[in-house]
XYZ file of C-alpha atoms in Angstrom:
691
model
C 42.422 93.336 -37.747
C 41.464 95.961 -40.331
C 44.586 97.362 -41.971
C 44.938 101.146 -41.875
C 44.543 102.697 -45.319
C 45.849 105.902 -46.880
C 44.218 107.891 -49.638
C 46.525 108.605 -52.552
C 46.270 110.717 -55.683
C 48.685 109.997 -58.520
C 49.324 112.570 -61.279
C 50.942 111.592 -64.603
C 51.488 113.170 -67.996
C 48.418 112.795 -70.164
C 50.511 111.467 -73.020
C 51.824 108.687 -70.740
C 48.553 107.488 -69.302
C 48.654 104.070 -70.918
C 52.215 103.230 -69.954
C 51.700 104.667 -66.455
C 48.587 102.571 -65.879
C 50.412 99.438 -67.001
C 53.199 100.154 -64.521
C 50.653 100.886 -61.783
C 48.864 97.620 -62.517
C 52.125 95.728 -62.367
C 52.825 97.337 -58.982
C 49.502 95.970 -57.647
C 49.070 98.201 -54.603
C 46.387 100.802 -55.300
C 42.676 100.116 -54.856
C 41.213 102.635 -57.282
C 38.016 104.560 -56.754
C 35.171 103.581 -59.060
C 35.415 105.186 -62.494
C 33.061 105.365 -65.446
C 34.754 104.553 -68.723
C 33.472 105.185 -72.232
C 34.374 104.824 -75.865
C 33.862 102.301 -78.667
C 36.693 99.991 -77.643
C 35.334 99.591 -74.112
C 31.879 98.982 -75.539
C 33.344 96.417 -77.927
C 35.167 94.608 -75.118
C 31.974 94.492 -73.077
C 30.008 93.243 -76.069
C 32.539 90.490 -76.750
C 32.537 89.512 -73.072
C 28.745 89.412 -73.059
C 28.742 87.226 -76.181
C 31.303 84.868 -74.633
C 29.253 84.683 -71.431
C 26.103 83.926 -73.391
C 27.894 81.303 -75.497
C 29.124 79.574 -72.339
C 25.574 79.539 -70.958
C 24.277 78.093 -74.228
C 26.696 75.158 -74.271
C 26.166 74.577 -70.539
C 22.411 74.262 -71.068
C 22.969 71.365 -73.448
C 22.810 68.214 -71.348
C 24.560 65.181 -72.787
C 26.021 62.014 -71.330
C 29.639 62.113 -70.234
C 30.583 59.828 -73.104
C 29.350 62.384 -75.651
C 31.193 65.361 -74.161
C 34.071 66.147 -76.573
C 37.598 66.862 -75.336
C 38.431 70.542 -74.841
C 40.243 72.333 -77.662
C 42.726 75.119 -76.967
C 41.865 78.400 -78.707
C 43.608 81.722 -79.033
C 41.514 84.816 -78.178
C 40.485 85.529 -81.768
C 39.417 81.932 -82.357
C 37.492 81.866 -79.077
C 35.715 85.111 -79.976
C 34.811 83.722 -83.392
C 33.467 80.489 -81.905
C 31.474 82.391 -79.278
C 29.806 84.497 -81.962
C 29.154 81.371 -84.029
C 27.508 79.641 -81.059
C 25.322 82.665 -80.324
C 24.343 82.884 -83.997
C 23.428 79.183 -83.998
C 21.352 79.622 -80.848
C 19.557 82.633 -82.344
C 18.891 80.701 -85.533
C 17.536 77.784 -83.512
C 15.210 80.118 -81.612
C 13.970 81.635 -84.877
C 13.348 78.152 -86.295
C 11.462 77.047 -83.190
C 9.309 80.184 -83.442
C 8.683 79.353 -87.113
C 7.667 75.811 -86.189
C 5.321 77.114 -83.511
C 3.667 79.687 -85.765
C 3.369 77.230 -88.671
C 1.878 74.585 -86.398
C -0.678 77.099 -85.131
C -1.651 77.931 -88.723
C -1.991 74.257 -89.645
C -4.175 73.606 -86.609
C -6.296 76.648 -87.486
C -6.876 75.415 -91.044
C -6.950 71.699 -90.250
C -10.734 71.377 -90.763
C -10.523 73.143 -94.122
C -8.236 70.561 -95.680
C -5.600 71.773 -98.116
C -5.682 75.570 -98.499
C -3.552 77.420 -101.053
C -3.805 81.252 -101.283
C -2.549 81.110 -104.864
C -5.691 79.222 -105.917
C -7.884 81.958 -104.480
C -5.757 84.607 -106.182
C -5.957 82.821 -109.554
C -9.755 82.646 -109.373
C -9.947 86.288 -108.337
C -8.019 87.248 -111.485
C -10.752 85.475 -113.489
C -13.504 87.445 -111.701
C -14.489 84.955 -109.007
C -13.745 86.017 -105.436
C -14.006 83.498 -102.609
C -13.816 84.105 -98.856
C -13.682 81.505 -96.067
C -16.224 81.698 -93.238
C -17.296 79.599 -90.240
C -20.708 79.740 -88.603
C -22.720 77.670 -86.105
C -24.501 75.101 -88.193
C -27.945 76.085 -86.922
C -27.344 79.710 -88.013
C -26.366 78.876 -91.579
C -29.974 79.048 -92.748
C -30.084 82.726 -91.714
C -27.661 83.734 -94.468
C -29.459 86.128 -96.843
C -30.636 84.971 -100.247
C -28.650 87.816 -101.802
C -25.394 85.989 -100.940
C -23.910 83.082 -102.812
C -22.286 80.461 -100.587
C -20.825 76.998 -100.902
C -20.598 74.649 -97.929
C -17.177 73.025 -97.629
C -17.975 70.788 -94.685
C -19.725 70.733 -91.352
C -18.364 68.999 -88.340
C -19.816 69.112 -84.901
C -21.699 72.348 -84.484
C -19.676 74.394 -87.000
C -20.333 74.797 -90.703
C -17.541 75.952 -93.012
C -18.503 77.695 -96.199
C -17.152 79.852 -99.001
C -18.674 83.220 -99.760
C -18.701 83.679 -103.555
C -18.726 87.026 -105.310
C -18.045 88.398 -108.762
C -16.601 91.550 -107.173
C -14.014 92.041 -104.467
C -15.704 92.309 -101.068
C -14.139 95.095 -99.052
C -16.778 95.383 -96.322
C -18.899 92.860 -94.484
C -21.794 92.114 -96.833
C -25.427 92.603 -95.842
C -27.343 89.461 -95.108
C -24.414 87.771 -93.373
C -25.387 86.851 -89.781
C -23.183 88.316 -87.031
C -22.284 84.763 -85.932
C -20.405 84.202 -89.196
C -16.684 84.449 -88.577
C -14.298 85.340 -91.413
C -11.332 82.962 -91.533
C -8.147 84.938 -92.398
C -6.327 83.761 -95.483
C -2.915 82.208 -94.631
C 0.259 83.700 -96.061
C 1.152 80.427 -97.759
C -0.407 77.080 -98.484
C -0.933 74.488 -95.813
C 1.298 72.121 -97.796
C 4.082 74.712 -97.673
C 3.574 75.123 -93.914
C 4.104 71.384 -93.502
C 7.241 71.513 -95.651
C 8.572 74.484 -93.676
C 8.010 72.645 -90.393
C 9.851 69.577 -91.621
C 12.770 71.636 -92.969
C 12.957 73.657 -89.755
C 12.956 70.521 -87.596
C 15.772 69.057 -89.694
C 17.796 72.264 -89.370
C 17.172 72.419 -85.610
C 18.532 68.881 -85.280
C 21.658 69.912 -87.229
C 22.125 72.993 -85.037
C 21.772 70.941 -81.851
C 24.407 68.543 -83.138
C 26.741 71.452 -83.894
C 26.153 72.969 -80.446
C 27.060 69.667 -78.811
C 30.338 69.736 -80.750
C 30.861 73.321 -79.631
C 31.058 72.177 -75.999
C 34.724 71.463 -76.705
C 35.334 75.215 -76.987
C 34.002 75.998 -73.492
C 37.391 76.331 -71.796
C 38.634 78.552 -74.597
C 35.667 80.894 -74.197
C 36.144 81.002 -70.434
C 39.761 82.004 -71.039
C 38.588 84.716 -73.426
C 36.108 86.048 -70.853
C 38.817 86.234 -68.174
C 41.185 87.983 -70.559
C 38.514 90.460 -71.588
C 37.767 91.183 -67.928
C 41.336 92.457 -67.574
C 40.988 94.614 -70.684
C 37.619 95.969 -69.571
C 39.073 96.961 -66.214
C 42.073 98.634 -67.850
C 40.044 100.464 -70.496
C 37.486 101.623 -67.913
C 40.212 103.156 -65.798
C 42.057 104.584 -68.807
C 39.062 106.344 -70.303
C 37.648 107.331 -66.904
C 40.754 109.126 -65.598
C 40.439 112.812 -64.827
C 42.648 114.992 -67.036
C 43.305 118.492 -68.220
C 41.286 119.521 -71.240
C 39.164 116.360 -71.180
C 36.137 118.367 -72.333
C 37.937 120.341 -75.025
C 37.456 117.704 -77.694
C 34.926 114.896 -77.605
C 36.828 113.091 -80.341
C 39.893 112.781 -78.151
C 38.390 109.980 -76.063
C 37.426 108.102 -79.199
C 40.922 108.528 -80.577
C 42.432 107.277 -77.324
C 40.257 104.150 -77.186
C 40.786 103.276 -80.838
C 44.534 103.527 -80.472
C 44.299 101.341 -77.375
C 42.681 98.604 -79.484
C 45.439 98.880 -82.084
C 48.170 99.006 -79.424
C 49.805 102.147 -80.785
C 51.651 104.771 -78.854
C 49.280 107.573 -77.957
C 50.457 110.934 -79.158
C 47.422 113.139 -78.985
C 47.019 115.716 -81.698
C 47.654 119.171 -80.303
C 48.512 117.834 -76.861
C 51.513 119.154 -74.985
C 53.679 117.579 -72.335
C 52.119 119.946 -69.816
C 48.722 118.224 -69.959
C 48.136 116.086 -66.877
C 45.962 113.165 -65.855
C 45.328 111.889 -62.359
C 43.703 109.069 -60.461
C 42.681 108.488 -56.836
C 42.767 105.350 -54.756
C 43.692 103.744 -51.455
C 46.827 101.967 -50.316
C 47.595 100.067 -47.085
C 49.597 102.321 -44.777
C 52.471 99.846 -44.668
C 52.742 99.959 -48.492
C 52.852 103.742 -48.899
C 56.662 103.792 -48.987
C 56.697 101.253 -51.813
C 54.193 103.332 -53.768
C 56.144 106.551 -53.218
C 59.328 104.851 -54.378
C 57.567 103.677 -57.545
C 56.195 107.189 -58.136
C 59.656 108.666 -57.806
C 61.130 106.084 -60.172
C 58.436 106.705 -62.817
C 58.361 110.472 -62.280
C 54.760 110.566 -61.087
C 53.436 113.117 -58.621
C 51.820 111.521 -55.566
C 49.787 113.009 -52.697
C 49.105 110.926 -49.577
C 46.494 111.769 -46.930
C 44.226 110.172 -44.352
C 40.803 109.199 -45.730
C 37.813 111.326 -44.804
C 34.930 109.766 -42.903
C 32.740 109.700 -45.995
C 35.380 108.296 -48.348
C 34.656 104.832 -49.829
C 37.673 103.270 -48.141
C 38.143 99.577 -48.941
C 38.671 97.060 -46.169
C 41.742 94.868 -45.987
C 41.793 92.224 -43.266
C 44.999 90.912 -41.776
C 44.911 88.043 -39.283
C 46.998 85.086 -38.242
C 46.857 81.812 -40.154
C 44.326 80.265 -37.767
C 41.802 83.086 -37.980
C 42.319 83.418 -41.740
C 40.742 80.024 -42.382
C 37.319 81.708 -42.017
C 37.969 83.760 -45.174
C 36.635 81.131 -47.628
C 33.291 81.312 -45.825
C 33.109 85.118 -45.673
C 34.201 85.309 -49.317
C 31.450 82.865 -50.248
C 28.908 84.940 -48.311
C 30.412 88.106 -49.828
C 30.375 89.933 -46.494
C 33.018 92.517 -45.662
C 33.050 94.800 -42.622
C 33.159 98.532 -43.249
C 36.490 100.299 -42.852
C 35.302 101.928 -39.615
C 33.653 98.759 -38.273
C 35.049 95.829 -36.299
C 36.970 92.886 -37.682
C 35.208 89.936 -36.050
C 36.946 87.226 -38.082
C 38.238 85.450 -34.970
C 34.920 85.611 -33.132
C 33.112 84.610 -36.323
C 35.286 81.510 -36.625
C 34.871 80.590 -32.950
C 31.111 80.939 -32.707
C 30.375 79.648 -36.201
C 32.322 76.477 -35.373
C 30.262 76.059 -32.207
C 27.007 76.721 -34.051
C 27.973 74.273 -36.782
C 28.687 71.542 -34.232
C 25.415 72.190 -32.376
C 23.307 72.128 -35.556
C 24.773 68.863 -36.876
C 25.002 67.561 -33.299
C 26.172 64.081 -34.266
C 29.598 62.565 -33.671
C 29.187 60.217 -36.647
C 28.401 63.091 -38.972
C 31.354 64.982 -37.539
C 33.690 62.074 -38.305
C 32.489 62.009 -41.924
C 32.948 65.774 -42.273
C 36.458 65.564 -40.821
C 37.277 62.739 -43.240
C 36.120 64.885 -46.163
C 38.309 67.707 -44.872
C 41.335 65.444 -44.670
C 40.770 64.257 -48.252
C 40.483 67.862 -49.452
C 43.601 68.786 -47.511
C 45.571 65.977 -49.134
C 44.548 67.200 -52.589
C 44.865 70.940 -51.894
C 47.716 72.929 -53.339
C 50.021 75.024 -51.178
C 48.388 78.314 -50.273
C 44.867 76.961 -50.813
C 44.419 74.894 -47.675
C 42.197 77.252 -45.688
C 38.951 75.591 -46.791
C 40.054 72.007 -46.019
C 41.331 73.094 -42.591
C 38.030 74.884 -41.925
C 36.105 71.733 -42.872
C 38.264 69.662 -40.505
C 37.698 72.099 -37.632
C 33.936 72.114 -38.236
C 33.962 68.318 -38.320
C 35.872 68.132 -35.035
C 33.452 70.584 -33.381
C 30.565 68.438 -34.565
C 32.251 65.348 -33.168
C 32.840 67.011 -29.798
C 29.234 68.137 -29.421
C 27.966 64.769 -30.658
C 30.164 62.989 -28.095
C 28.896 65.271 -25.305
C 25.264 64.566 -26.228
C 25.894 60.877 -27.055
C 24.655 61.191 -30.625
C 26.098 58.665 -33.082
C 24.170 58.528 -36.377
C 20.955 58.718 -34.363
C 21.512 55.222 -32.897
C 19.661 54.448 -29.666
C 21.987 54.623 -26.682
C 21.031 51.126 -25.522
C 22.738 49.702 -28.613
C 25.904 51.796 -28.264
C 28.956 50.540 -26.359
C 28.864 51.674 -22.701
C 32.044 53.748 -23.081
C 30.321 55.990 -25.636
C 27.604 56.758 -23.128
C 30.075 57.244 -20.256
C 32.120 59.909 -22.094
C 29.011 62.014 -22.764
C 28.182 65.060 -20.599
C 25.257 64.265 -18.323
C 23.554 67.722 -18.190
C 22.938 67.641 -21.969
C 23.069 63.869 -22.567
C 19.734 62.169 -22.035
C 21.450 58.810 -22.596
C 23.800 59.228 -19.651
C 21.052 60.587 -17.396
C 18.832 57.619 -18.289
C 21.690 55.251 -17.550
C 22.076 57.001 -14.180
C 18.364 56.493 -13.495
C 17.364 60.149 -13.677
C 13.618 60.640 -14.121
C 12.452 62.524 -17.239
C 15.992 62.384 -18.589
C 15.031 63.456 -22.130
C 13.056 66.483 -20.936
C 15.835 67.571 -18.589
C 18.467 67.184 -21.297
C 16.382 69.250 -23.708
C 15.871 71.936 -21.075
C 19.581 72.077 -20.320
C 20.384 72.274 -24.031
C 18.052 75.263 -24.339
C 19.756 76.870 -21.342
C 23.113 76.243 -22.980
C 21.874 78.036 -26.125
C 20.859 81.055 -24.036
C 24.175 81.010 -22.168
C 25.917 80.992 -25.526
C 23.811 84.001 -26.540
C 24.798 85.769 -23.328
C 28.492 85.167 -23.988
C 28.501 86.163 -27.657
C 26.348 89.266 -27.256
C 28.371 90.291 -24.188
C 31.488 90.145 -26.347
C 29.785 92.544 -28.754
C 28.987 95.108 -26.071
C 32.399 94.782 -24.444
C 34.034 95.522 -27.797
C 31.799 98.581 -28.203
C 32.673 99.695 -24.650
C 36.400 99.435 -25.385
C 36.002 101.299 -28.696
C 34.133 104.173 -26.937
C 36.220 104.163 -23.759
C 37.437 107.737 -24.341
C 33.869 109.046 -24.453
C 30.917 108.995 -22.082
C 29.187 106.976 -24.780
C 30.891 103.960 -23.246
C 28.402 104.245 -20.363
C 25.646 103.673 -22.922
C 27.499 100.536 -24.036
C 27.744 99.468 -20.401
C 24.002 100.035 -20.059
C 23.327 97.811 -23.077
C 25.527 95.133 -21.525
C 23.620 95.309 -18.219
C 20.294 95.115 -20.079
C 21.561 91.975 -21.776
C 22.516 90.352 -18.469
C 19.220 91.272 -16.808
C 17.185 90.151 -19.803
C 18.968 86.779 -19.768
C 17.215 85.889 -16.523
C 13.869 87.132 -17.880
C 14.297 84.783 -20.846
C 15.004 81.908 -18.483
C 11.765 82.679 -16.668
C 9.554 83.123 -19.724
C 11.015 80.523 -22.095
C 12.679 77.815 -19.992
C 10.755 77.374 -16.733
C 8.865 80.043 -14.809
C 8.844 77.899 -11.675
C 12.568 77.149 -11.606
C 13.453 80.742 -12.495
C 10.905 82.920 -10.665
C 10.789 86.725 -10.943
C 10.403 87.046 -7.169
C 12.552 86.047 -4.202
C 11.219 82.693 -3.006
C 14.034 82.150 -0.545
C 15.269 79.115 -2.457
C 18.542 78.963 -4.386
C 18.177 78.708 -8.153
C 20.035 75.822 -9.851
C 20.962 76.351 -13.456
C 22.267 73.977 -16.114
C 21.535 70.784 -14.278
C 22.734 72.161 -10.960
C 26.229 72.859 -12.273
C 25.657 76.504 -11.335
C 23.538 77.660 -8.374
C 22.271 81.240 -8.236
C 21.234 82.954 -4.975
C 17.540 83.337 -4.196
C 17.780 87.133 -4.620
C 18.841 86.730 -8.259
C 15.399 87.758 -9.625
C 15.640 91.106 -7.824
C 19.241 91.557 -8.932
C 18.343 90.733 -12.554
C 15.443 93.186 -12.661
C 17.552 95.867 -10.981
C 20.424 95.330 -13.432
C 17.965 95.472 -16.329
C 16.457 98.749 -15.100
C 19.823 100.369 -14.327
C 21.136 99.323 -17.719
C 18.119 100.876 -19.419
C 18.714 104.179 -17.623
C 22.404 104.248 -18.627
C 21.553 103.388 -22.200
C 18.789 106.004 -22.313
C 21.125 108.758 -21.096
C 24.384 107.973 -22.869
C 23.685 105.823 -25.953
C 23.423 108.921 -28.201
C 26.190 110.888 -26.497
C 28.085 113.162 -28.886
C 29.620 115.687 -26.499
C 26.475 116.688 -24.604
C 24.472 114.627 -22.099
C 21.420 116.858 -22.570
C 21.381 116.362 -26.323
C 21.818 112.634 -25.829
C 18.784 112.460 -23.515
C 16.775 114.647 -25.897
C 17.635 112.352 -28.792
C 16.490 109.329 -26.757
C 13.227 111.114 -25.951
C 12.658 111.835 -29.636
C 13.102 108.153 -30.396
C 11.389 106.802 -27.291
C 9.524 104.127 -29.252
C 12.762 102.821 -30.787
C 14.402 102.897 -27.357
C 11.610 100.809 -25.830
C 11.628 98.432 -28.783
C 15.361 98.067 -28.238
C 14.655 96.354 -24.914
C 12.279 93.968 -26.662
C 14.923 93.322 -29.313
C 17.376 92.244 -26.624
C 14.824 89.657 -25.475
C 14.183 88.406 -29.030
C 17.903 88.271 -29.863
C 18.600 86.012 -26.871
C 15.607 83.800 -27.646
C 16.770 83.603 -31.272
C 19.604 81.308 -30.200
C 17.117 78.572 -29.341
C 17.108 77.824 -33.075
C 20.347 75.890 -32.504
C 18.565 73.455 -30.200
C 15.453 73.242 -32.406
C 17.352 72.464 -35.613
C 19.530 69.881 -33.852
C 16.413 68.241 -32.393
C 14.860 68.021 -35.873
C 18.036 66.477 -37.297
C 18.151 63.911 -34.485
C 14.504 63.000 -35.156
C 15.248 62.427 -38.855
C 18.257 60.248 -38.021
C 16.222 58.181 -35.587
C 13.388 57.790 -38.103
C 15.752 56.621 -40.831
C 17.282 54.057 -38.459
C 13.827 52.847 -37.416
C 12.819 52.344 -41.042
C 16.021 50.552 -42.030
C 16.458 48.480 -38.855
C 13.887 45.715 -39.572
C 15.326 45.203 -43.084
C 18.599 43.869 -41.697
C 16.782 40.781 -40.483
C 16.224 39.599 -44.046
C 19.230 38.948 -46.252
C 17.328 39.709 -49.466
C 16.619 43.305 -48.564
C 19.838 44.211 -46.732
C 20.971 46.116 -49.817
C 17.811 48.234 -49.691
C 18.434 48.905 -46.000
C 21.939 50.167 -46.743
C 20.621 52.364 -49.570
C 17.954 53.767 -47.256
C 20.500 54.541 -44.551
C 22.888 56.243 -46.969
C 20.127 58.241 -48.617
C 18.381 59.169 -45.372
C 21.477 60.265 -43.474
C 22.870 61.949 -46.591
C 19.672 63.963 -46.975
C 19.770 64.829 -43.272
C 23.340 66.132 -43.603
C 22.336 68.265 -46.589
C 19.426 69.713 -44.617
C 21.752 70.391 -41.691
C 24.178 72.141 -44.019
C 21.383 74.390 -45.258
C 20.432 75.056 -41.648
C 23.991 76.122 -40.929
C 23.829 78.659 -43.750
C 20.433 79.931 -42.640
C 20.833 79.857 -38.867
C 24.515 79.524 -37.995
C 25.541 82.353 -40.303
C 22.582 84.501 -39.287
C 23.505 84.543 -35.594
C 26.908 85.984 -36.538
C 25.935 88.382 -39.293
C 22.656 89.588 -37.770
C 22.193 89.206 -34.010
C 25.879 89.476 -33.074
C 26.563 92.160 -35.672
C 23.566 94.278 -34.666
C 24.834 94.470 -31.101
C 28.193 95.542 -32.533
C 26.541 98.181 -34.703
C 27.914 96.503 -37.836
C 26.178 96.715 -41.219
C 28.713 94.745 -43.310
C 28.728 97.633 -45.769
C 32.421 97.398 -46.572
C 34.158 96.979 -49.916
C 36.904 94.385 -50.079
C 40.375 95.716 -50.872
C 41.058 94.755 -54.490
C 44.131 96.517 -55.846
C 44.510 97.310 -59.513
C 46.876 94.496 -60.399
C 47.853 91.896 -62.924
C 46.402 88.435 -62.625
C 48.282 85.436 -63.827
C 45.104 84.103 -65.462
C 44.260 87.417 -67.125
C 46.513 88.302 -70.013
C 45.782 91.269 -72.191
C 43.915 90.340 -75.331
C 43.078 92.382 -78.373
C 40.447 90.583 -80.391
C 40.658 91.614 -84.020
C 37.040 90.701 -84.573
C 35.645 93.365 -82.278
C 33.259 95.035 -84.654
C 32.781 98.335 -82.909
C 36.464 98.937 -82.386
C 37.371 98.125 -85.990
C 34.546 100.254 -87.335
C 35.688 103.141 -85.182
C 39.245 102.707 -86.425
C 38.025 102.797 -89.995
C 35.998 105.949 -89.464
C 38.862 107.802 -87.799
C 41.184 106.574 -90.522
C 38.980 108.272 -93.101
C 39.030 111.494 -91.111
C 42.799 111.480 -91.115
């Protein structure tokens, strides 16, 4: 369930902001509203964090063998900050050297046909009254150079002639008599020999830098620790400098003074400030923790106001469920999806249906056994309090095993090779193996059809849950009749889907007088079901049209539906597409089964020859491993989608919530004051001069 939250405002003395915030952080109850901090210390913390993050990325990009990875060295915050800056400086220097190598190489390639070129030689001759300029021209156009120009051919290769234009005066403009095809070759900044030396020196220095960066990999853990510590300081400084307070606009220098003194860890006694100046902050607290907060406020002599949040307040969402349902949290945290405060908590339903979807997508008992084994290994290694993920993996593995057993799928092995008991324990409506063993004609086609029907039945159940929850939530308003109408549309549309997608003959839209078997005859519908389905669909549409927008007036609700008539009609189509969307479970499972069967077919003949048995085993491991990876991706794409999109849309959920994260201390985040923070120290020095 979603825990009820209260909005709180805490007022403290301005002169006690720092100590009050530390006490509030230690309390760890209040989720604070977003604040915008400022000041040189905050900027310095962010800069240092950015440098540490960049340094970590730099050392991570260096790929070396495991034998060459040095052991991690413990660093204090100042040492870690210094190493991070050193790594970034080395990386910047390496980039500059690589740019130098590139530019020098380009120059050498440009002047390669000219041989050795030294600008100083040209300059020396110019001082003696002889000016020379390098030109290139198509060799057949060289004869067009005017007789008034003095030239000297250096060489000609291919279709290009290279020549020097000689003059006793400096040529500032293009001389007359020079054909337009003649191209002036720019003089290089240095000699070609120097370019070659620079390239060699740069390459040597790059090699040294790369060696140093490899050694710097041993500081990675220290820099990660620094980044975590700085995250705590950034959070604290953001809140400290972003707090509302009396007289905050009276002096712009006051914020700077506050942040500088934070960096130096001095007691803040603001110049000219009185004990009457106040500061305050707003946040949210779980309703069951309000008493603890009030007690802390009384103990610390803070003023505290508690109220119910307004509808437009950014209230965070805190979920509270039993231990079984809570095992879905690692998945939702990974997906970073949180329901809004005024939305539904579907954690339990998410776990139930996701487990089913997972099992149907993998659809192999052998794969399920492997997944369960992985879960058991993770559970054995997991620490107390961190066992949700291993338990979730075990449950998903068991669901996969169950569905694989029901469909008689064991690593894609043909049922004729399997022991008879494996076939006997499968469920005949969805197991082609058991139906074939029973002599049923077109067993594979019937099993596939029944599996598609099962997908649509699953859609009917899950989406019905959504509308029932909406009906219960709106039960005190006539809007619940609109929810009932949506539910009836869903039920009526289910039969339409069966007609249009599964089999139009078996599921006619008219009364043929024959009963209608469904799911392999396990369920038999009366012959009048088509008329009932269409009637339910129409009646549901009418209810939804009249009451879906109800806000106290039926007339206004109908008028609103008329205004959005296109959206209303498309809503009926969306119900159809949402039900059909569940067929993806069958399609993905069918693709996975085909891959498994193909891998087995390729590896099977190899087992007849002893020399290539090893290759057969490698092929099986690789093929089935790749298939499991593809299935896992399919789970993320399809299994998650059906919960967070189709199911959630029928619930009216947008997953727009913010997770409840109280302002609190973290055992891995200790306060750190890095002496090397340039901006903070410079600011301290400037304010020191002013004093």
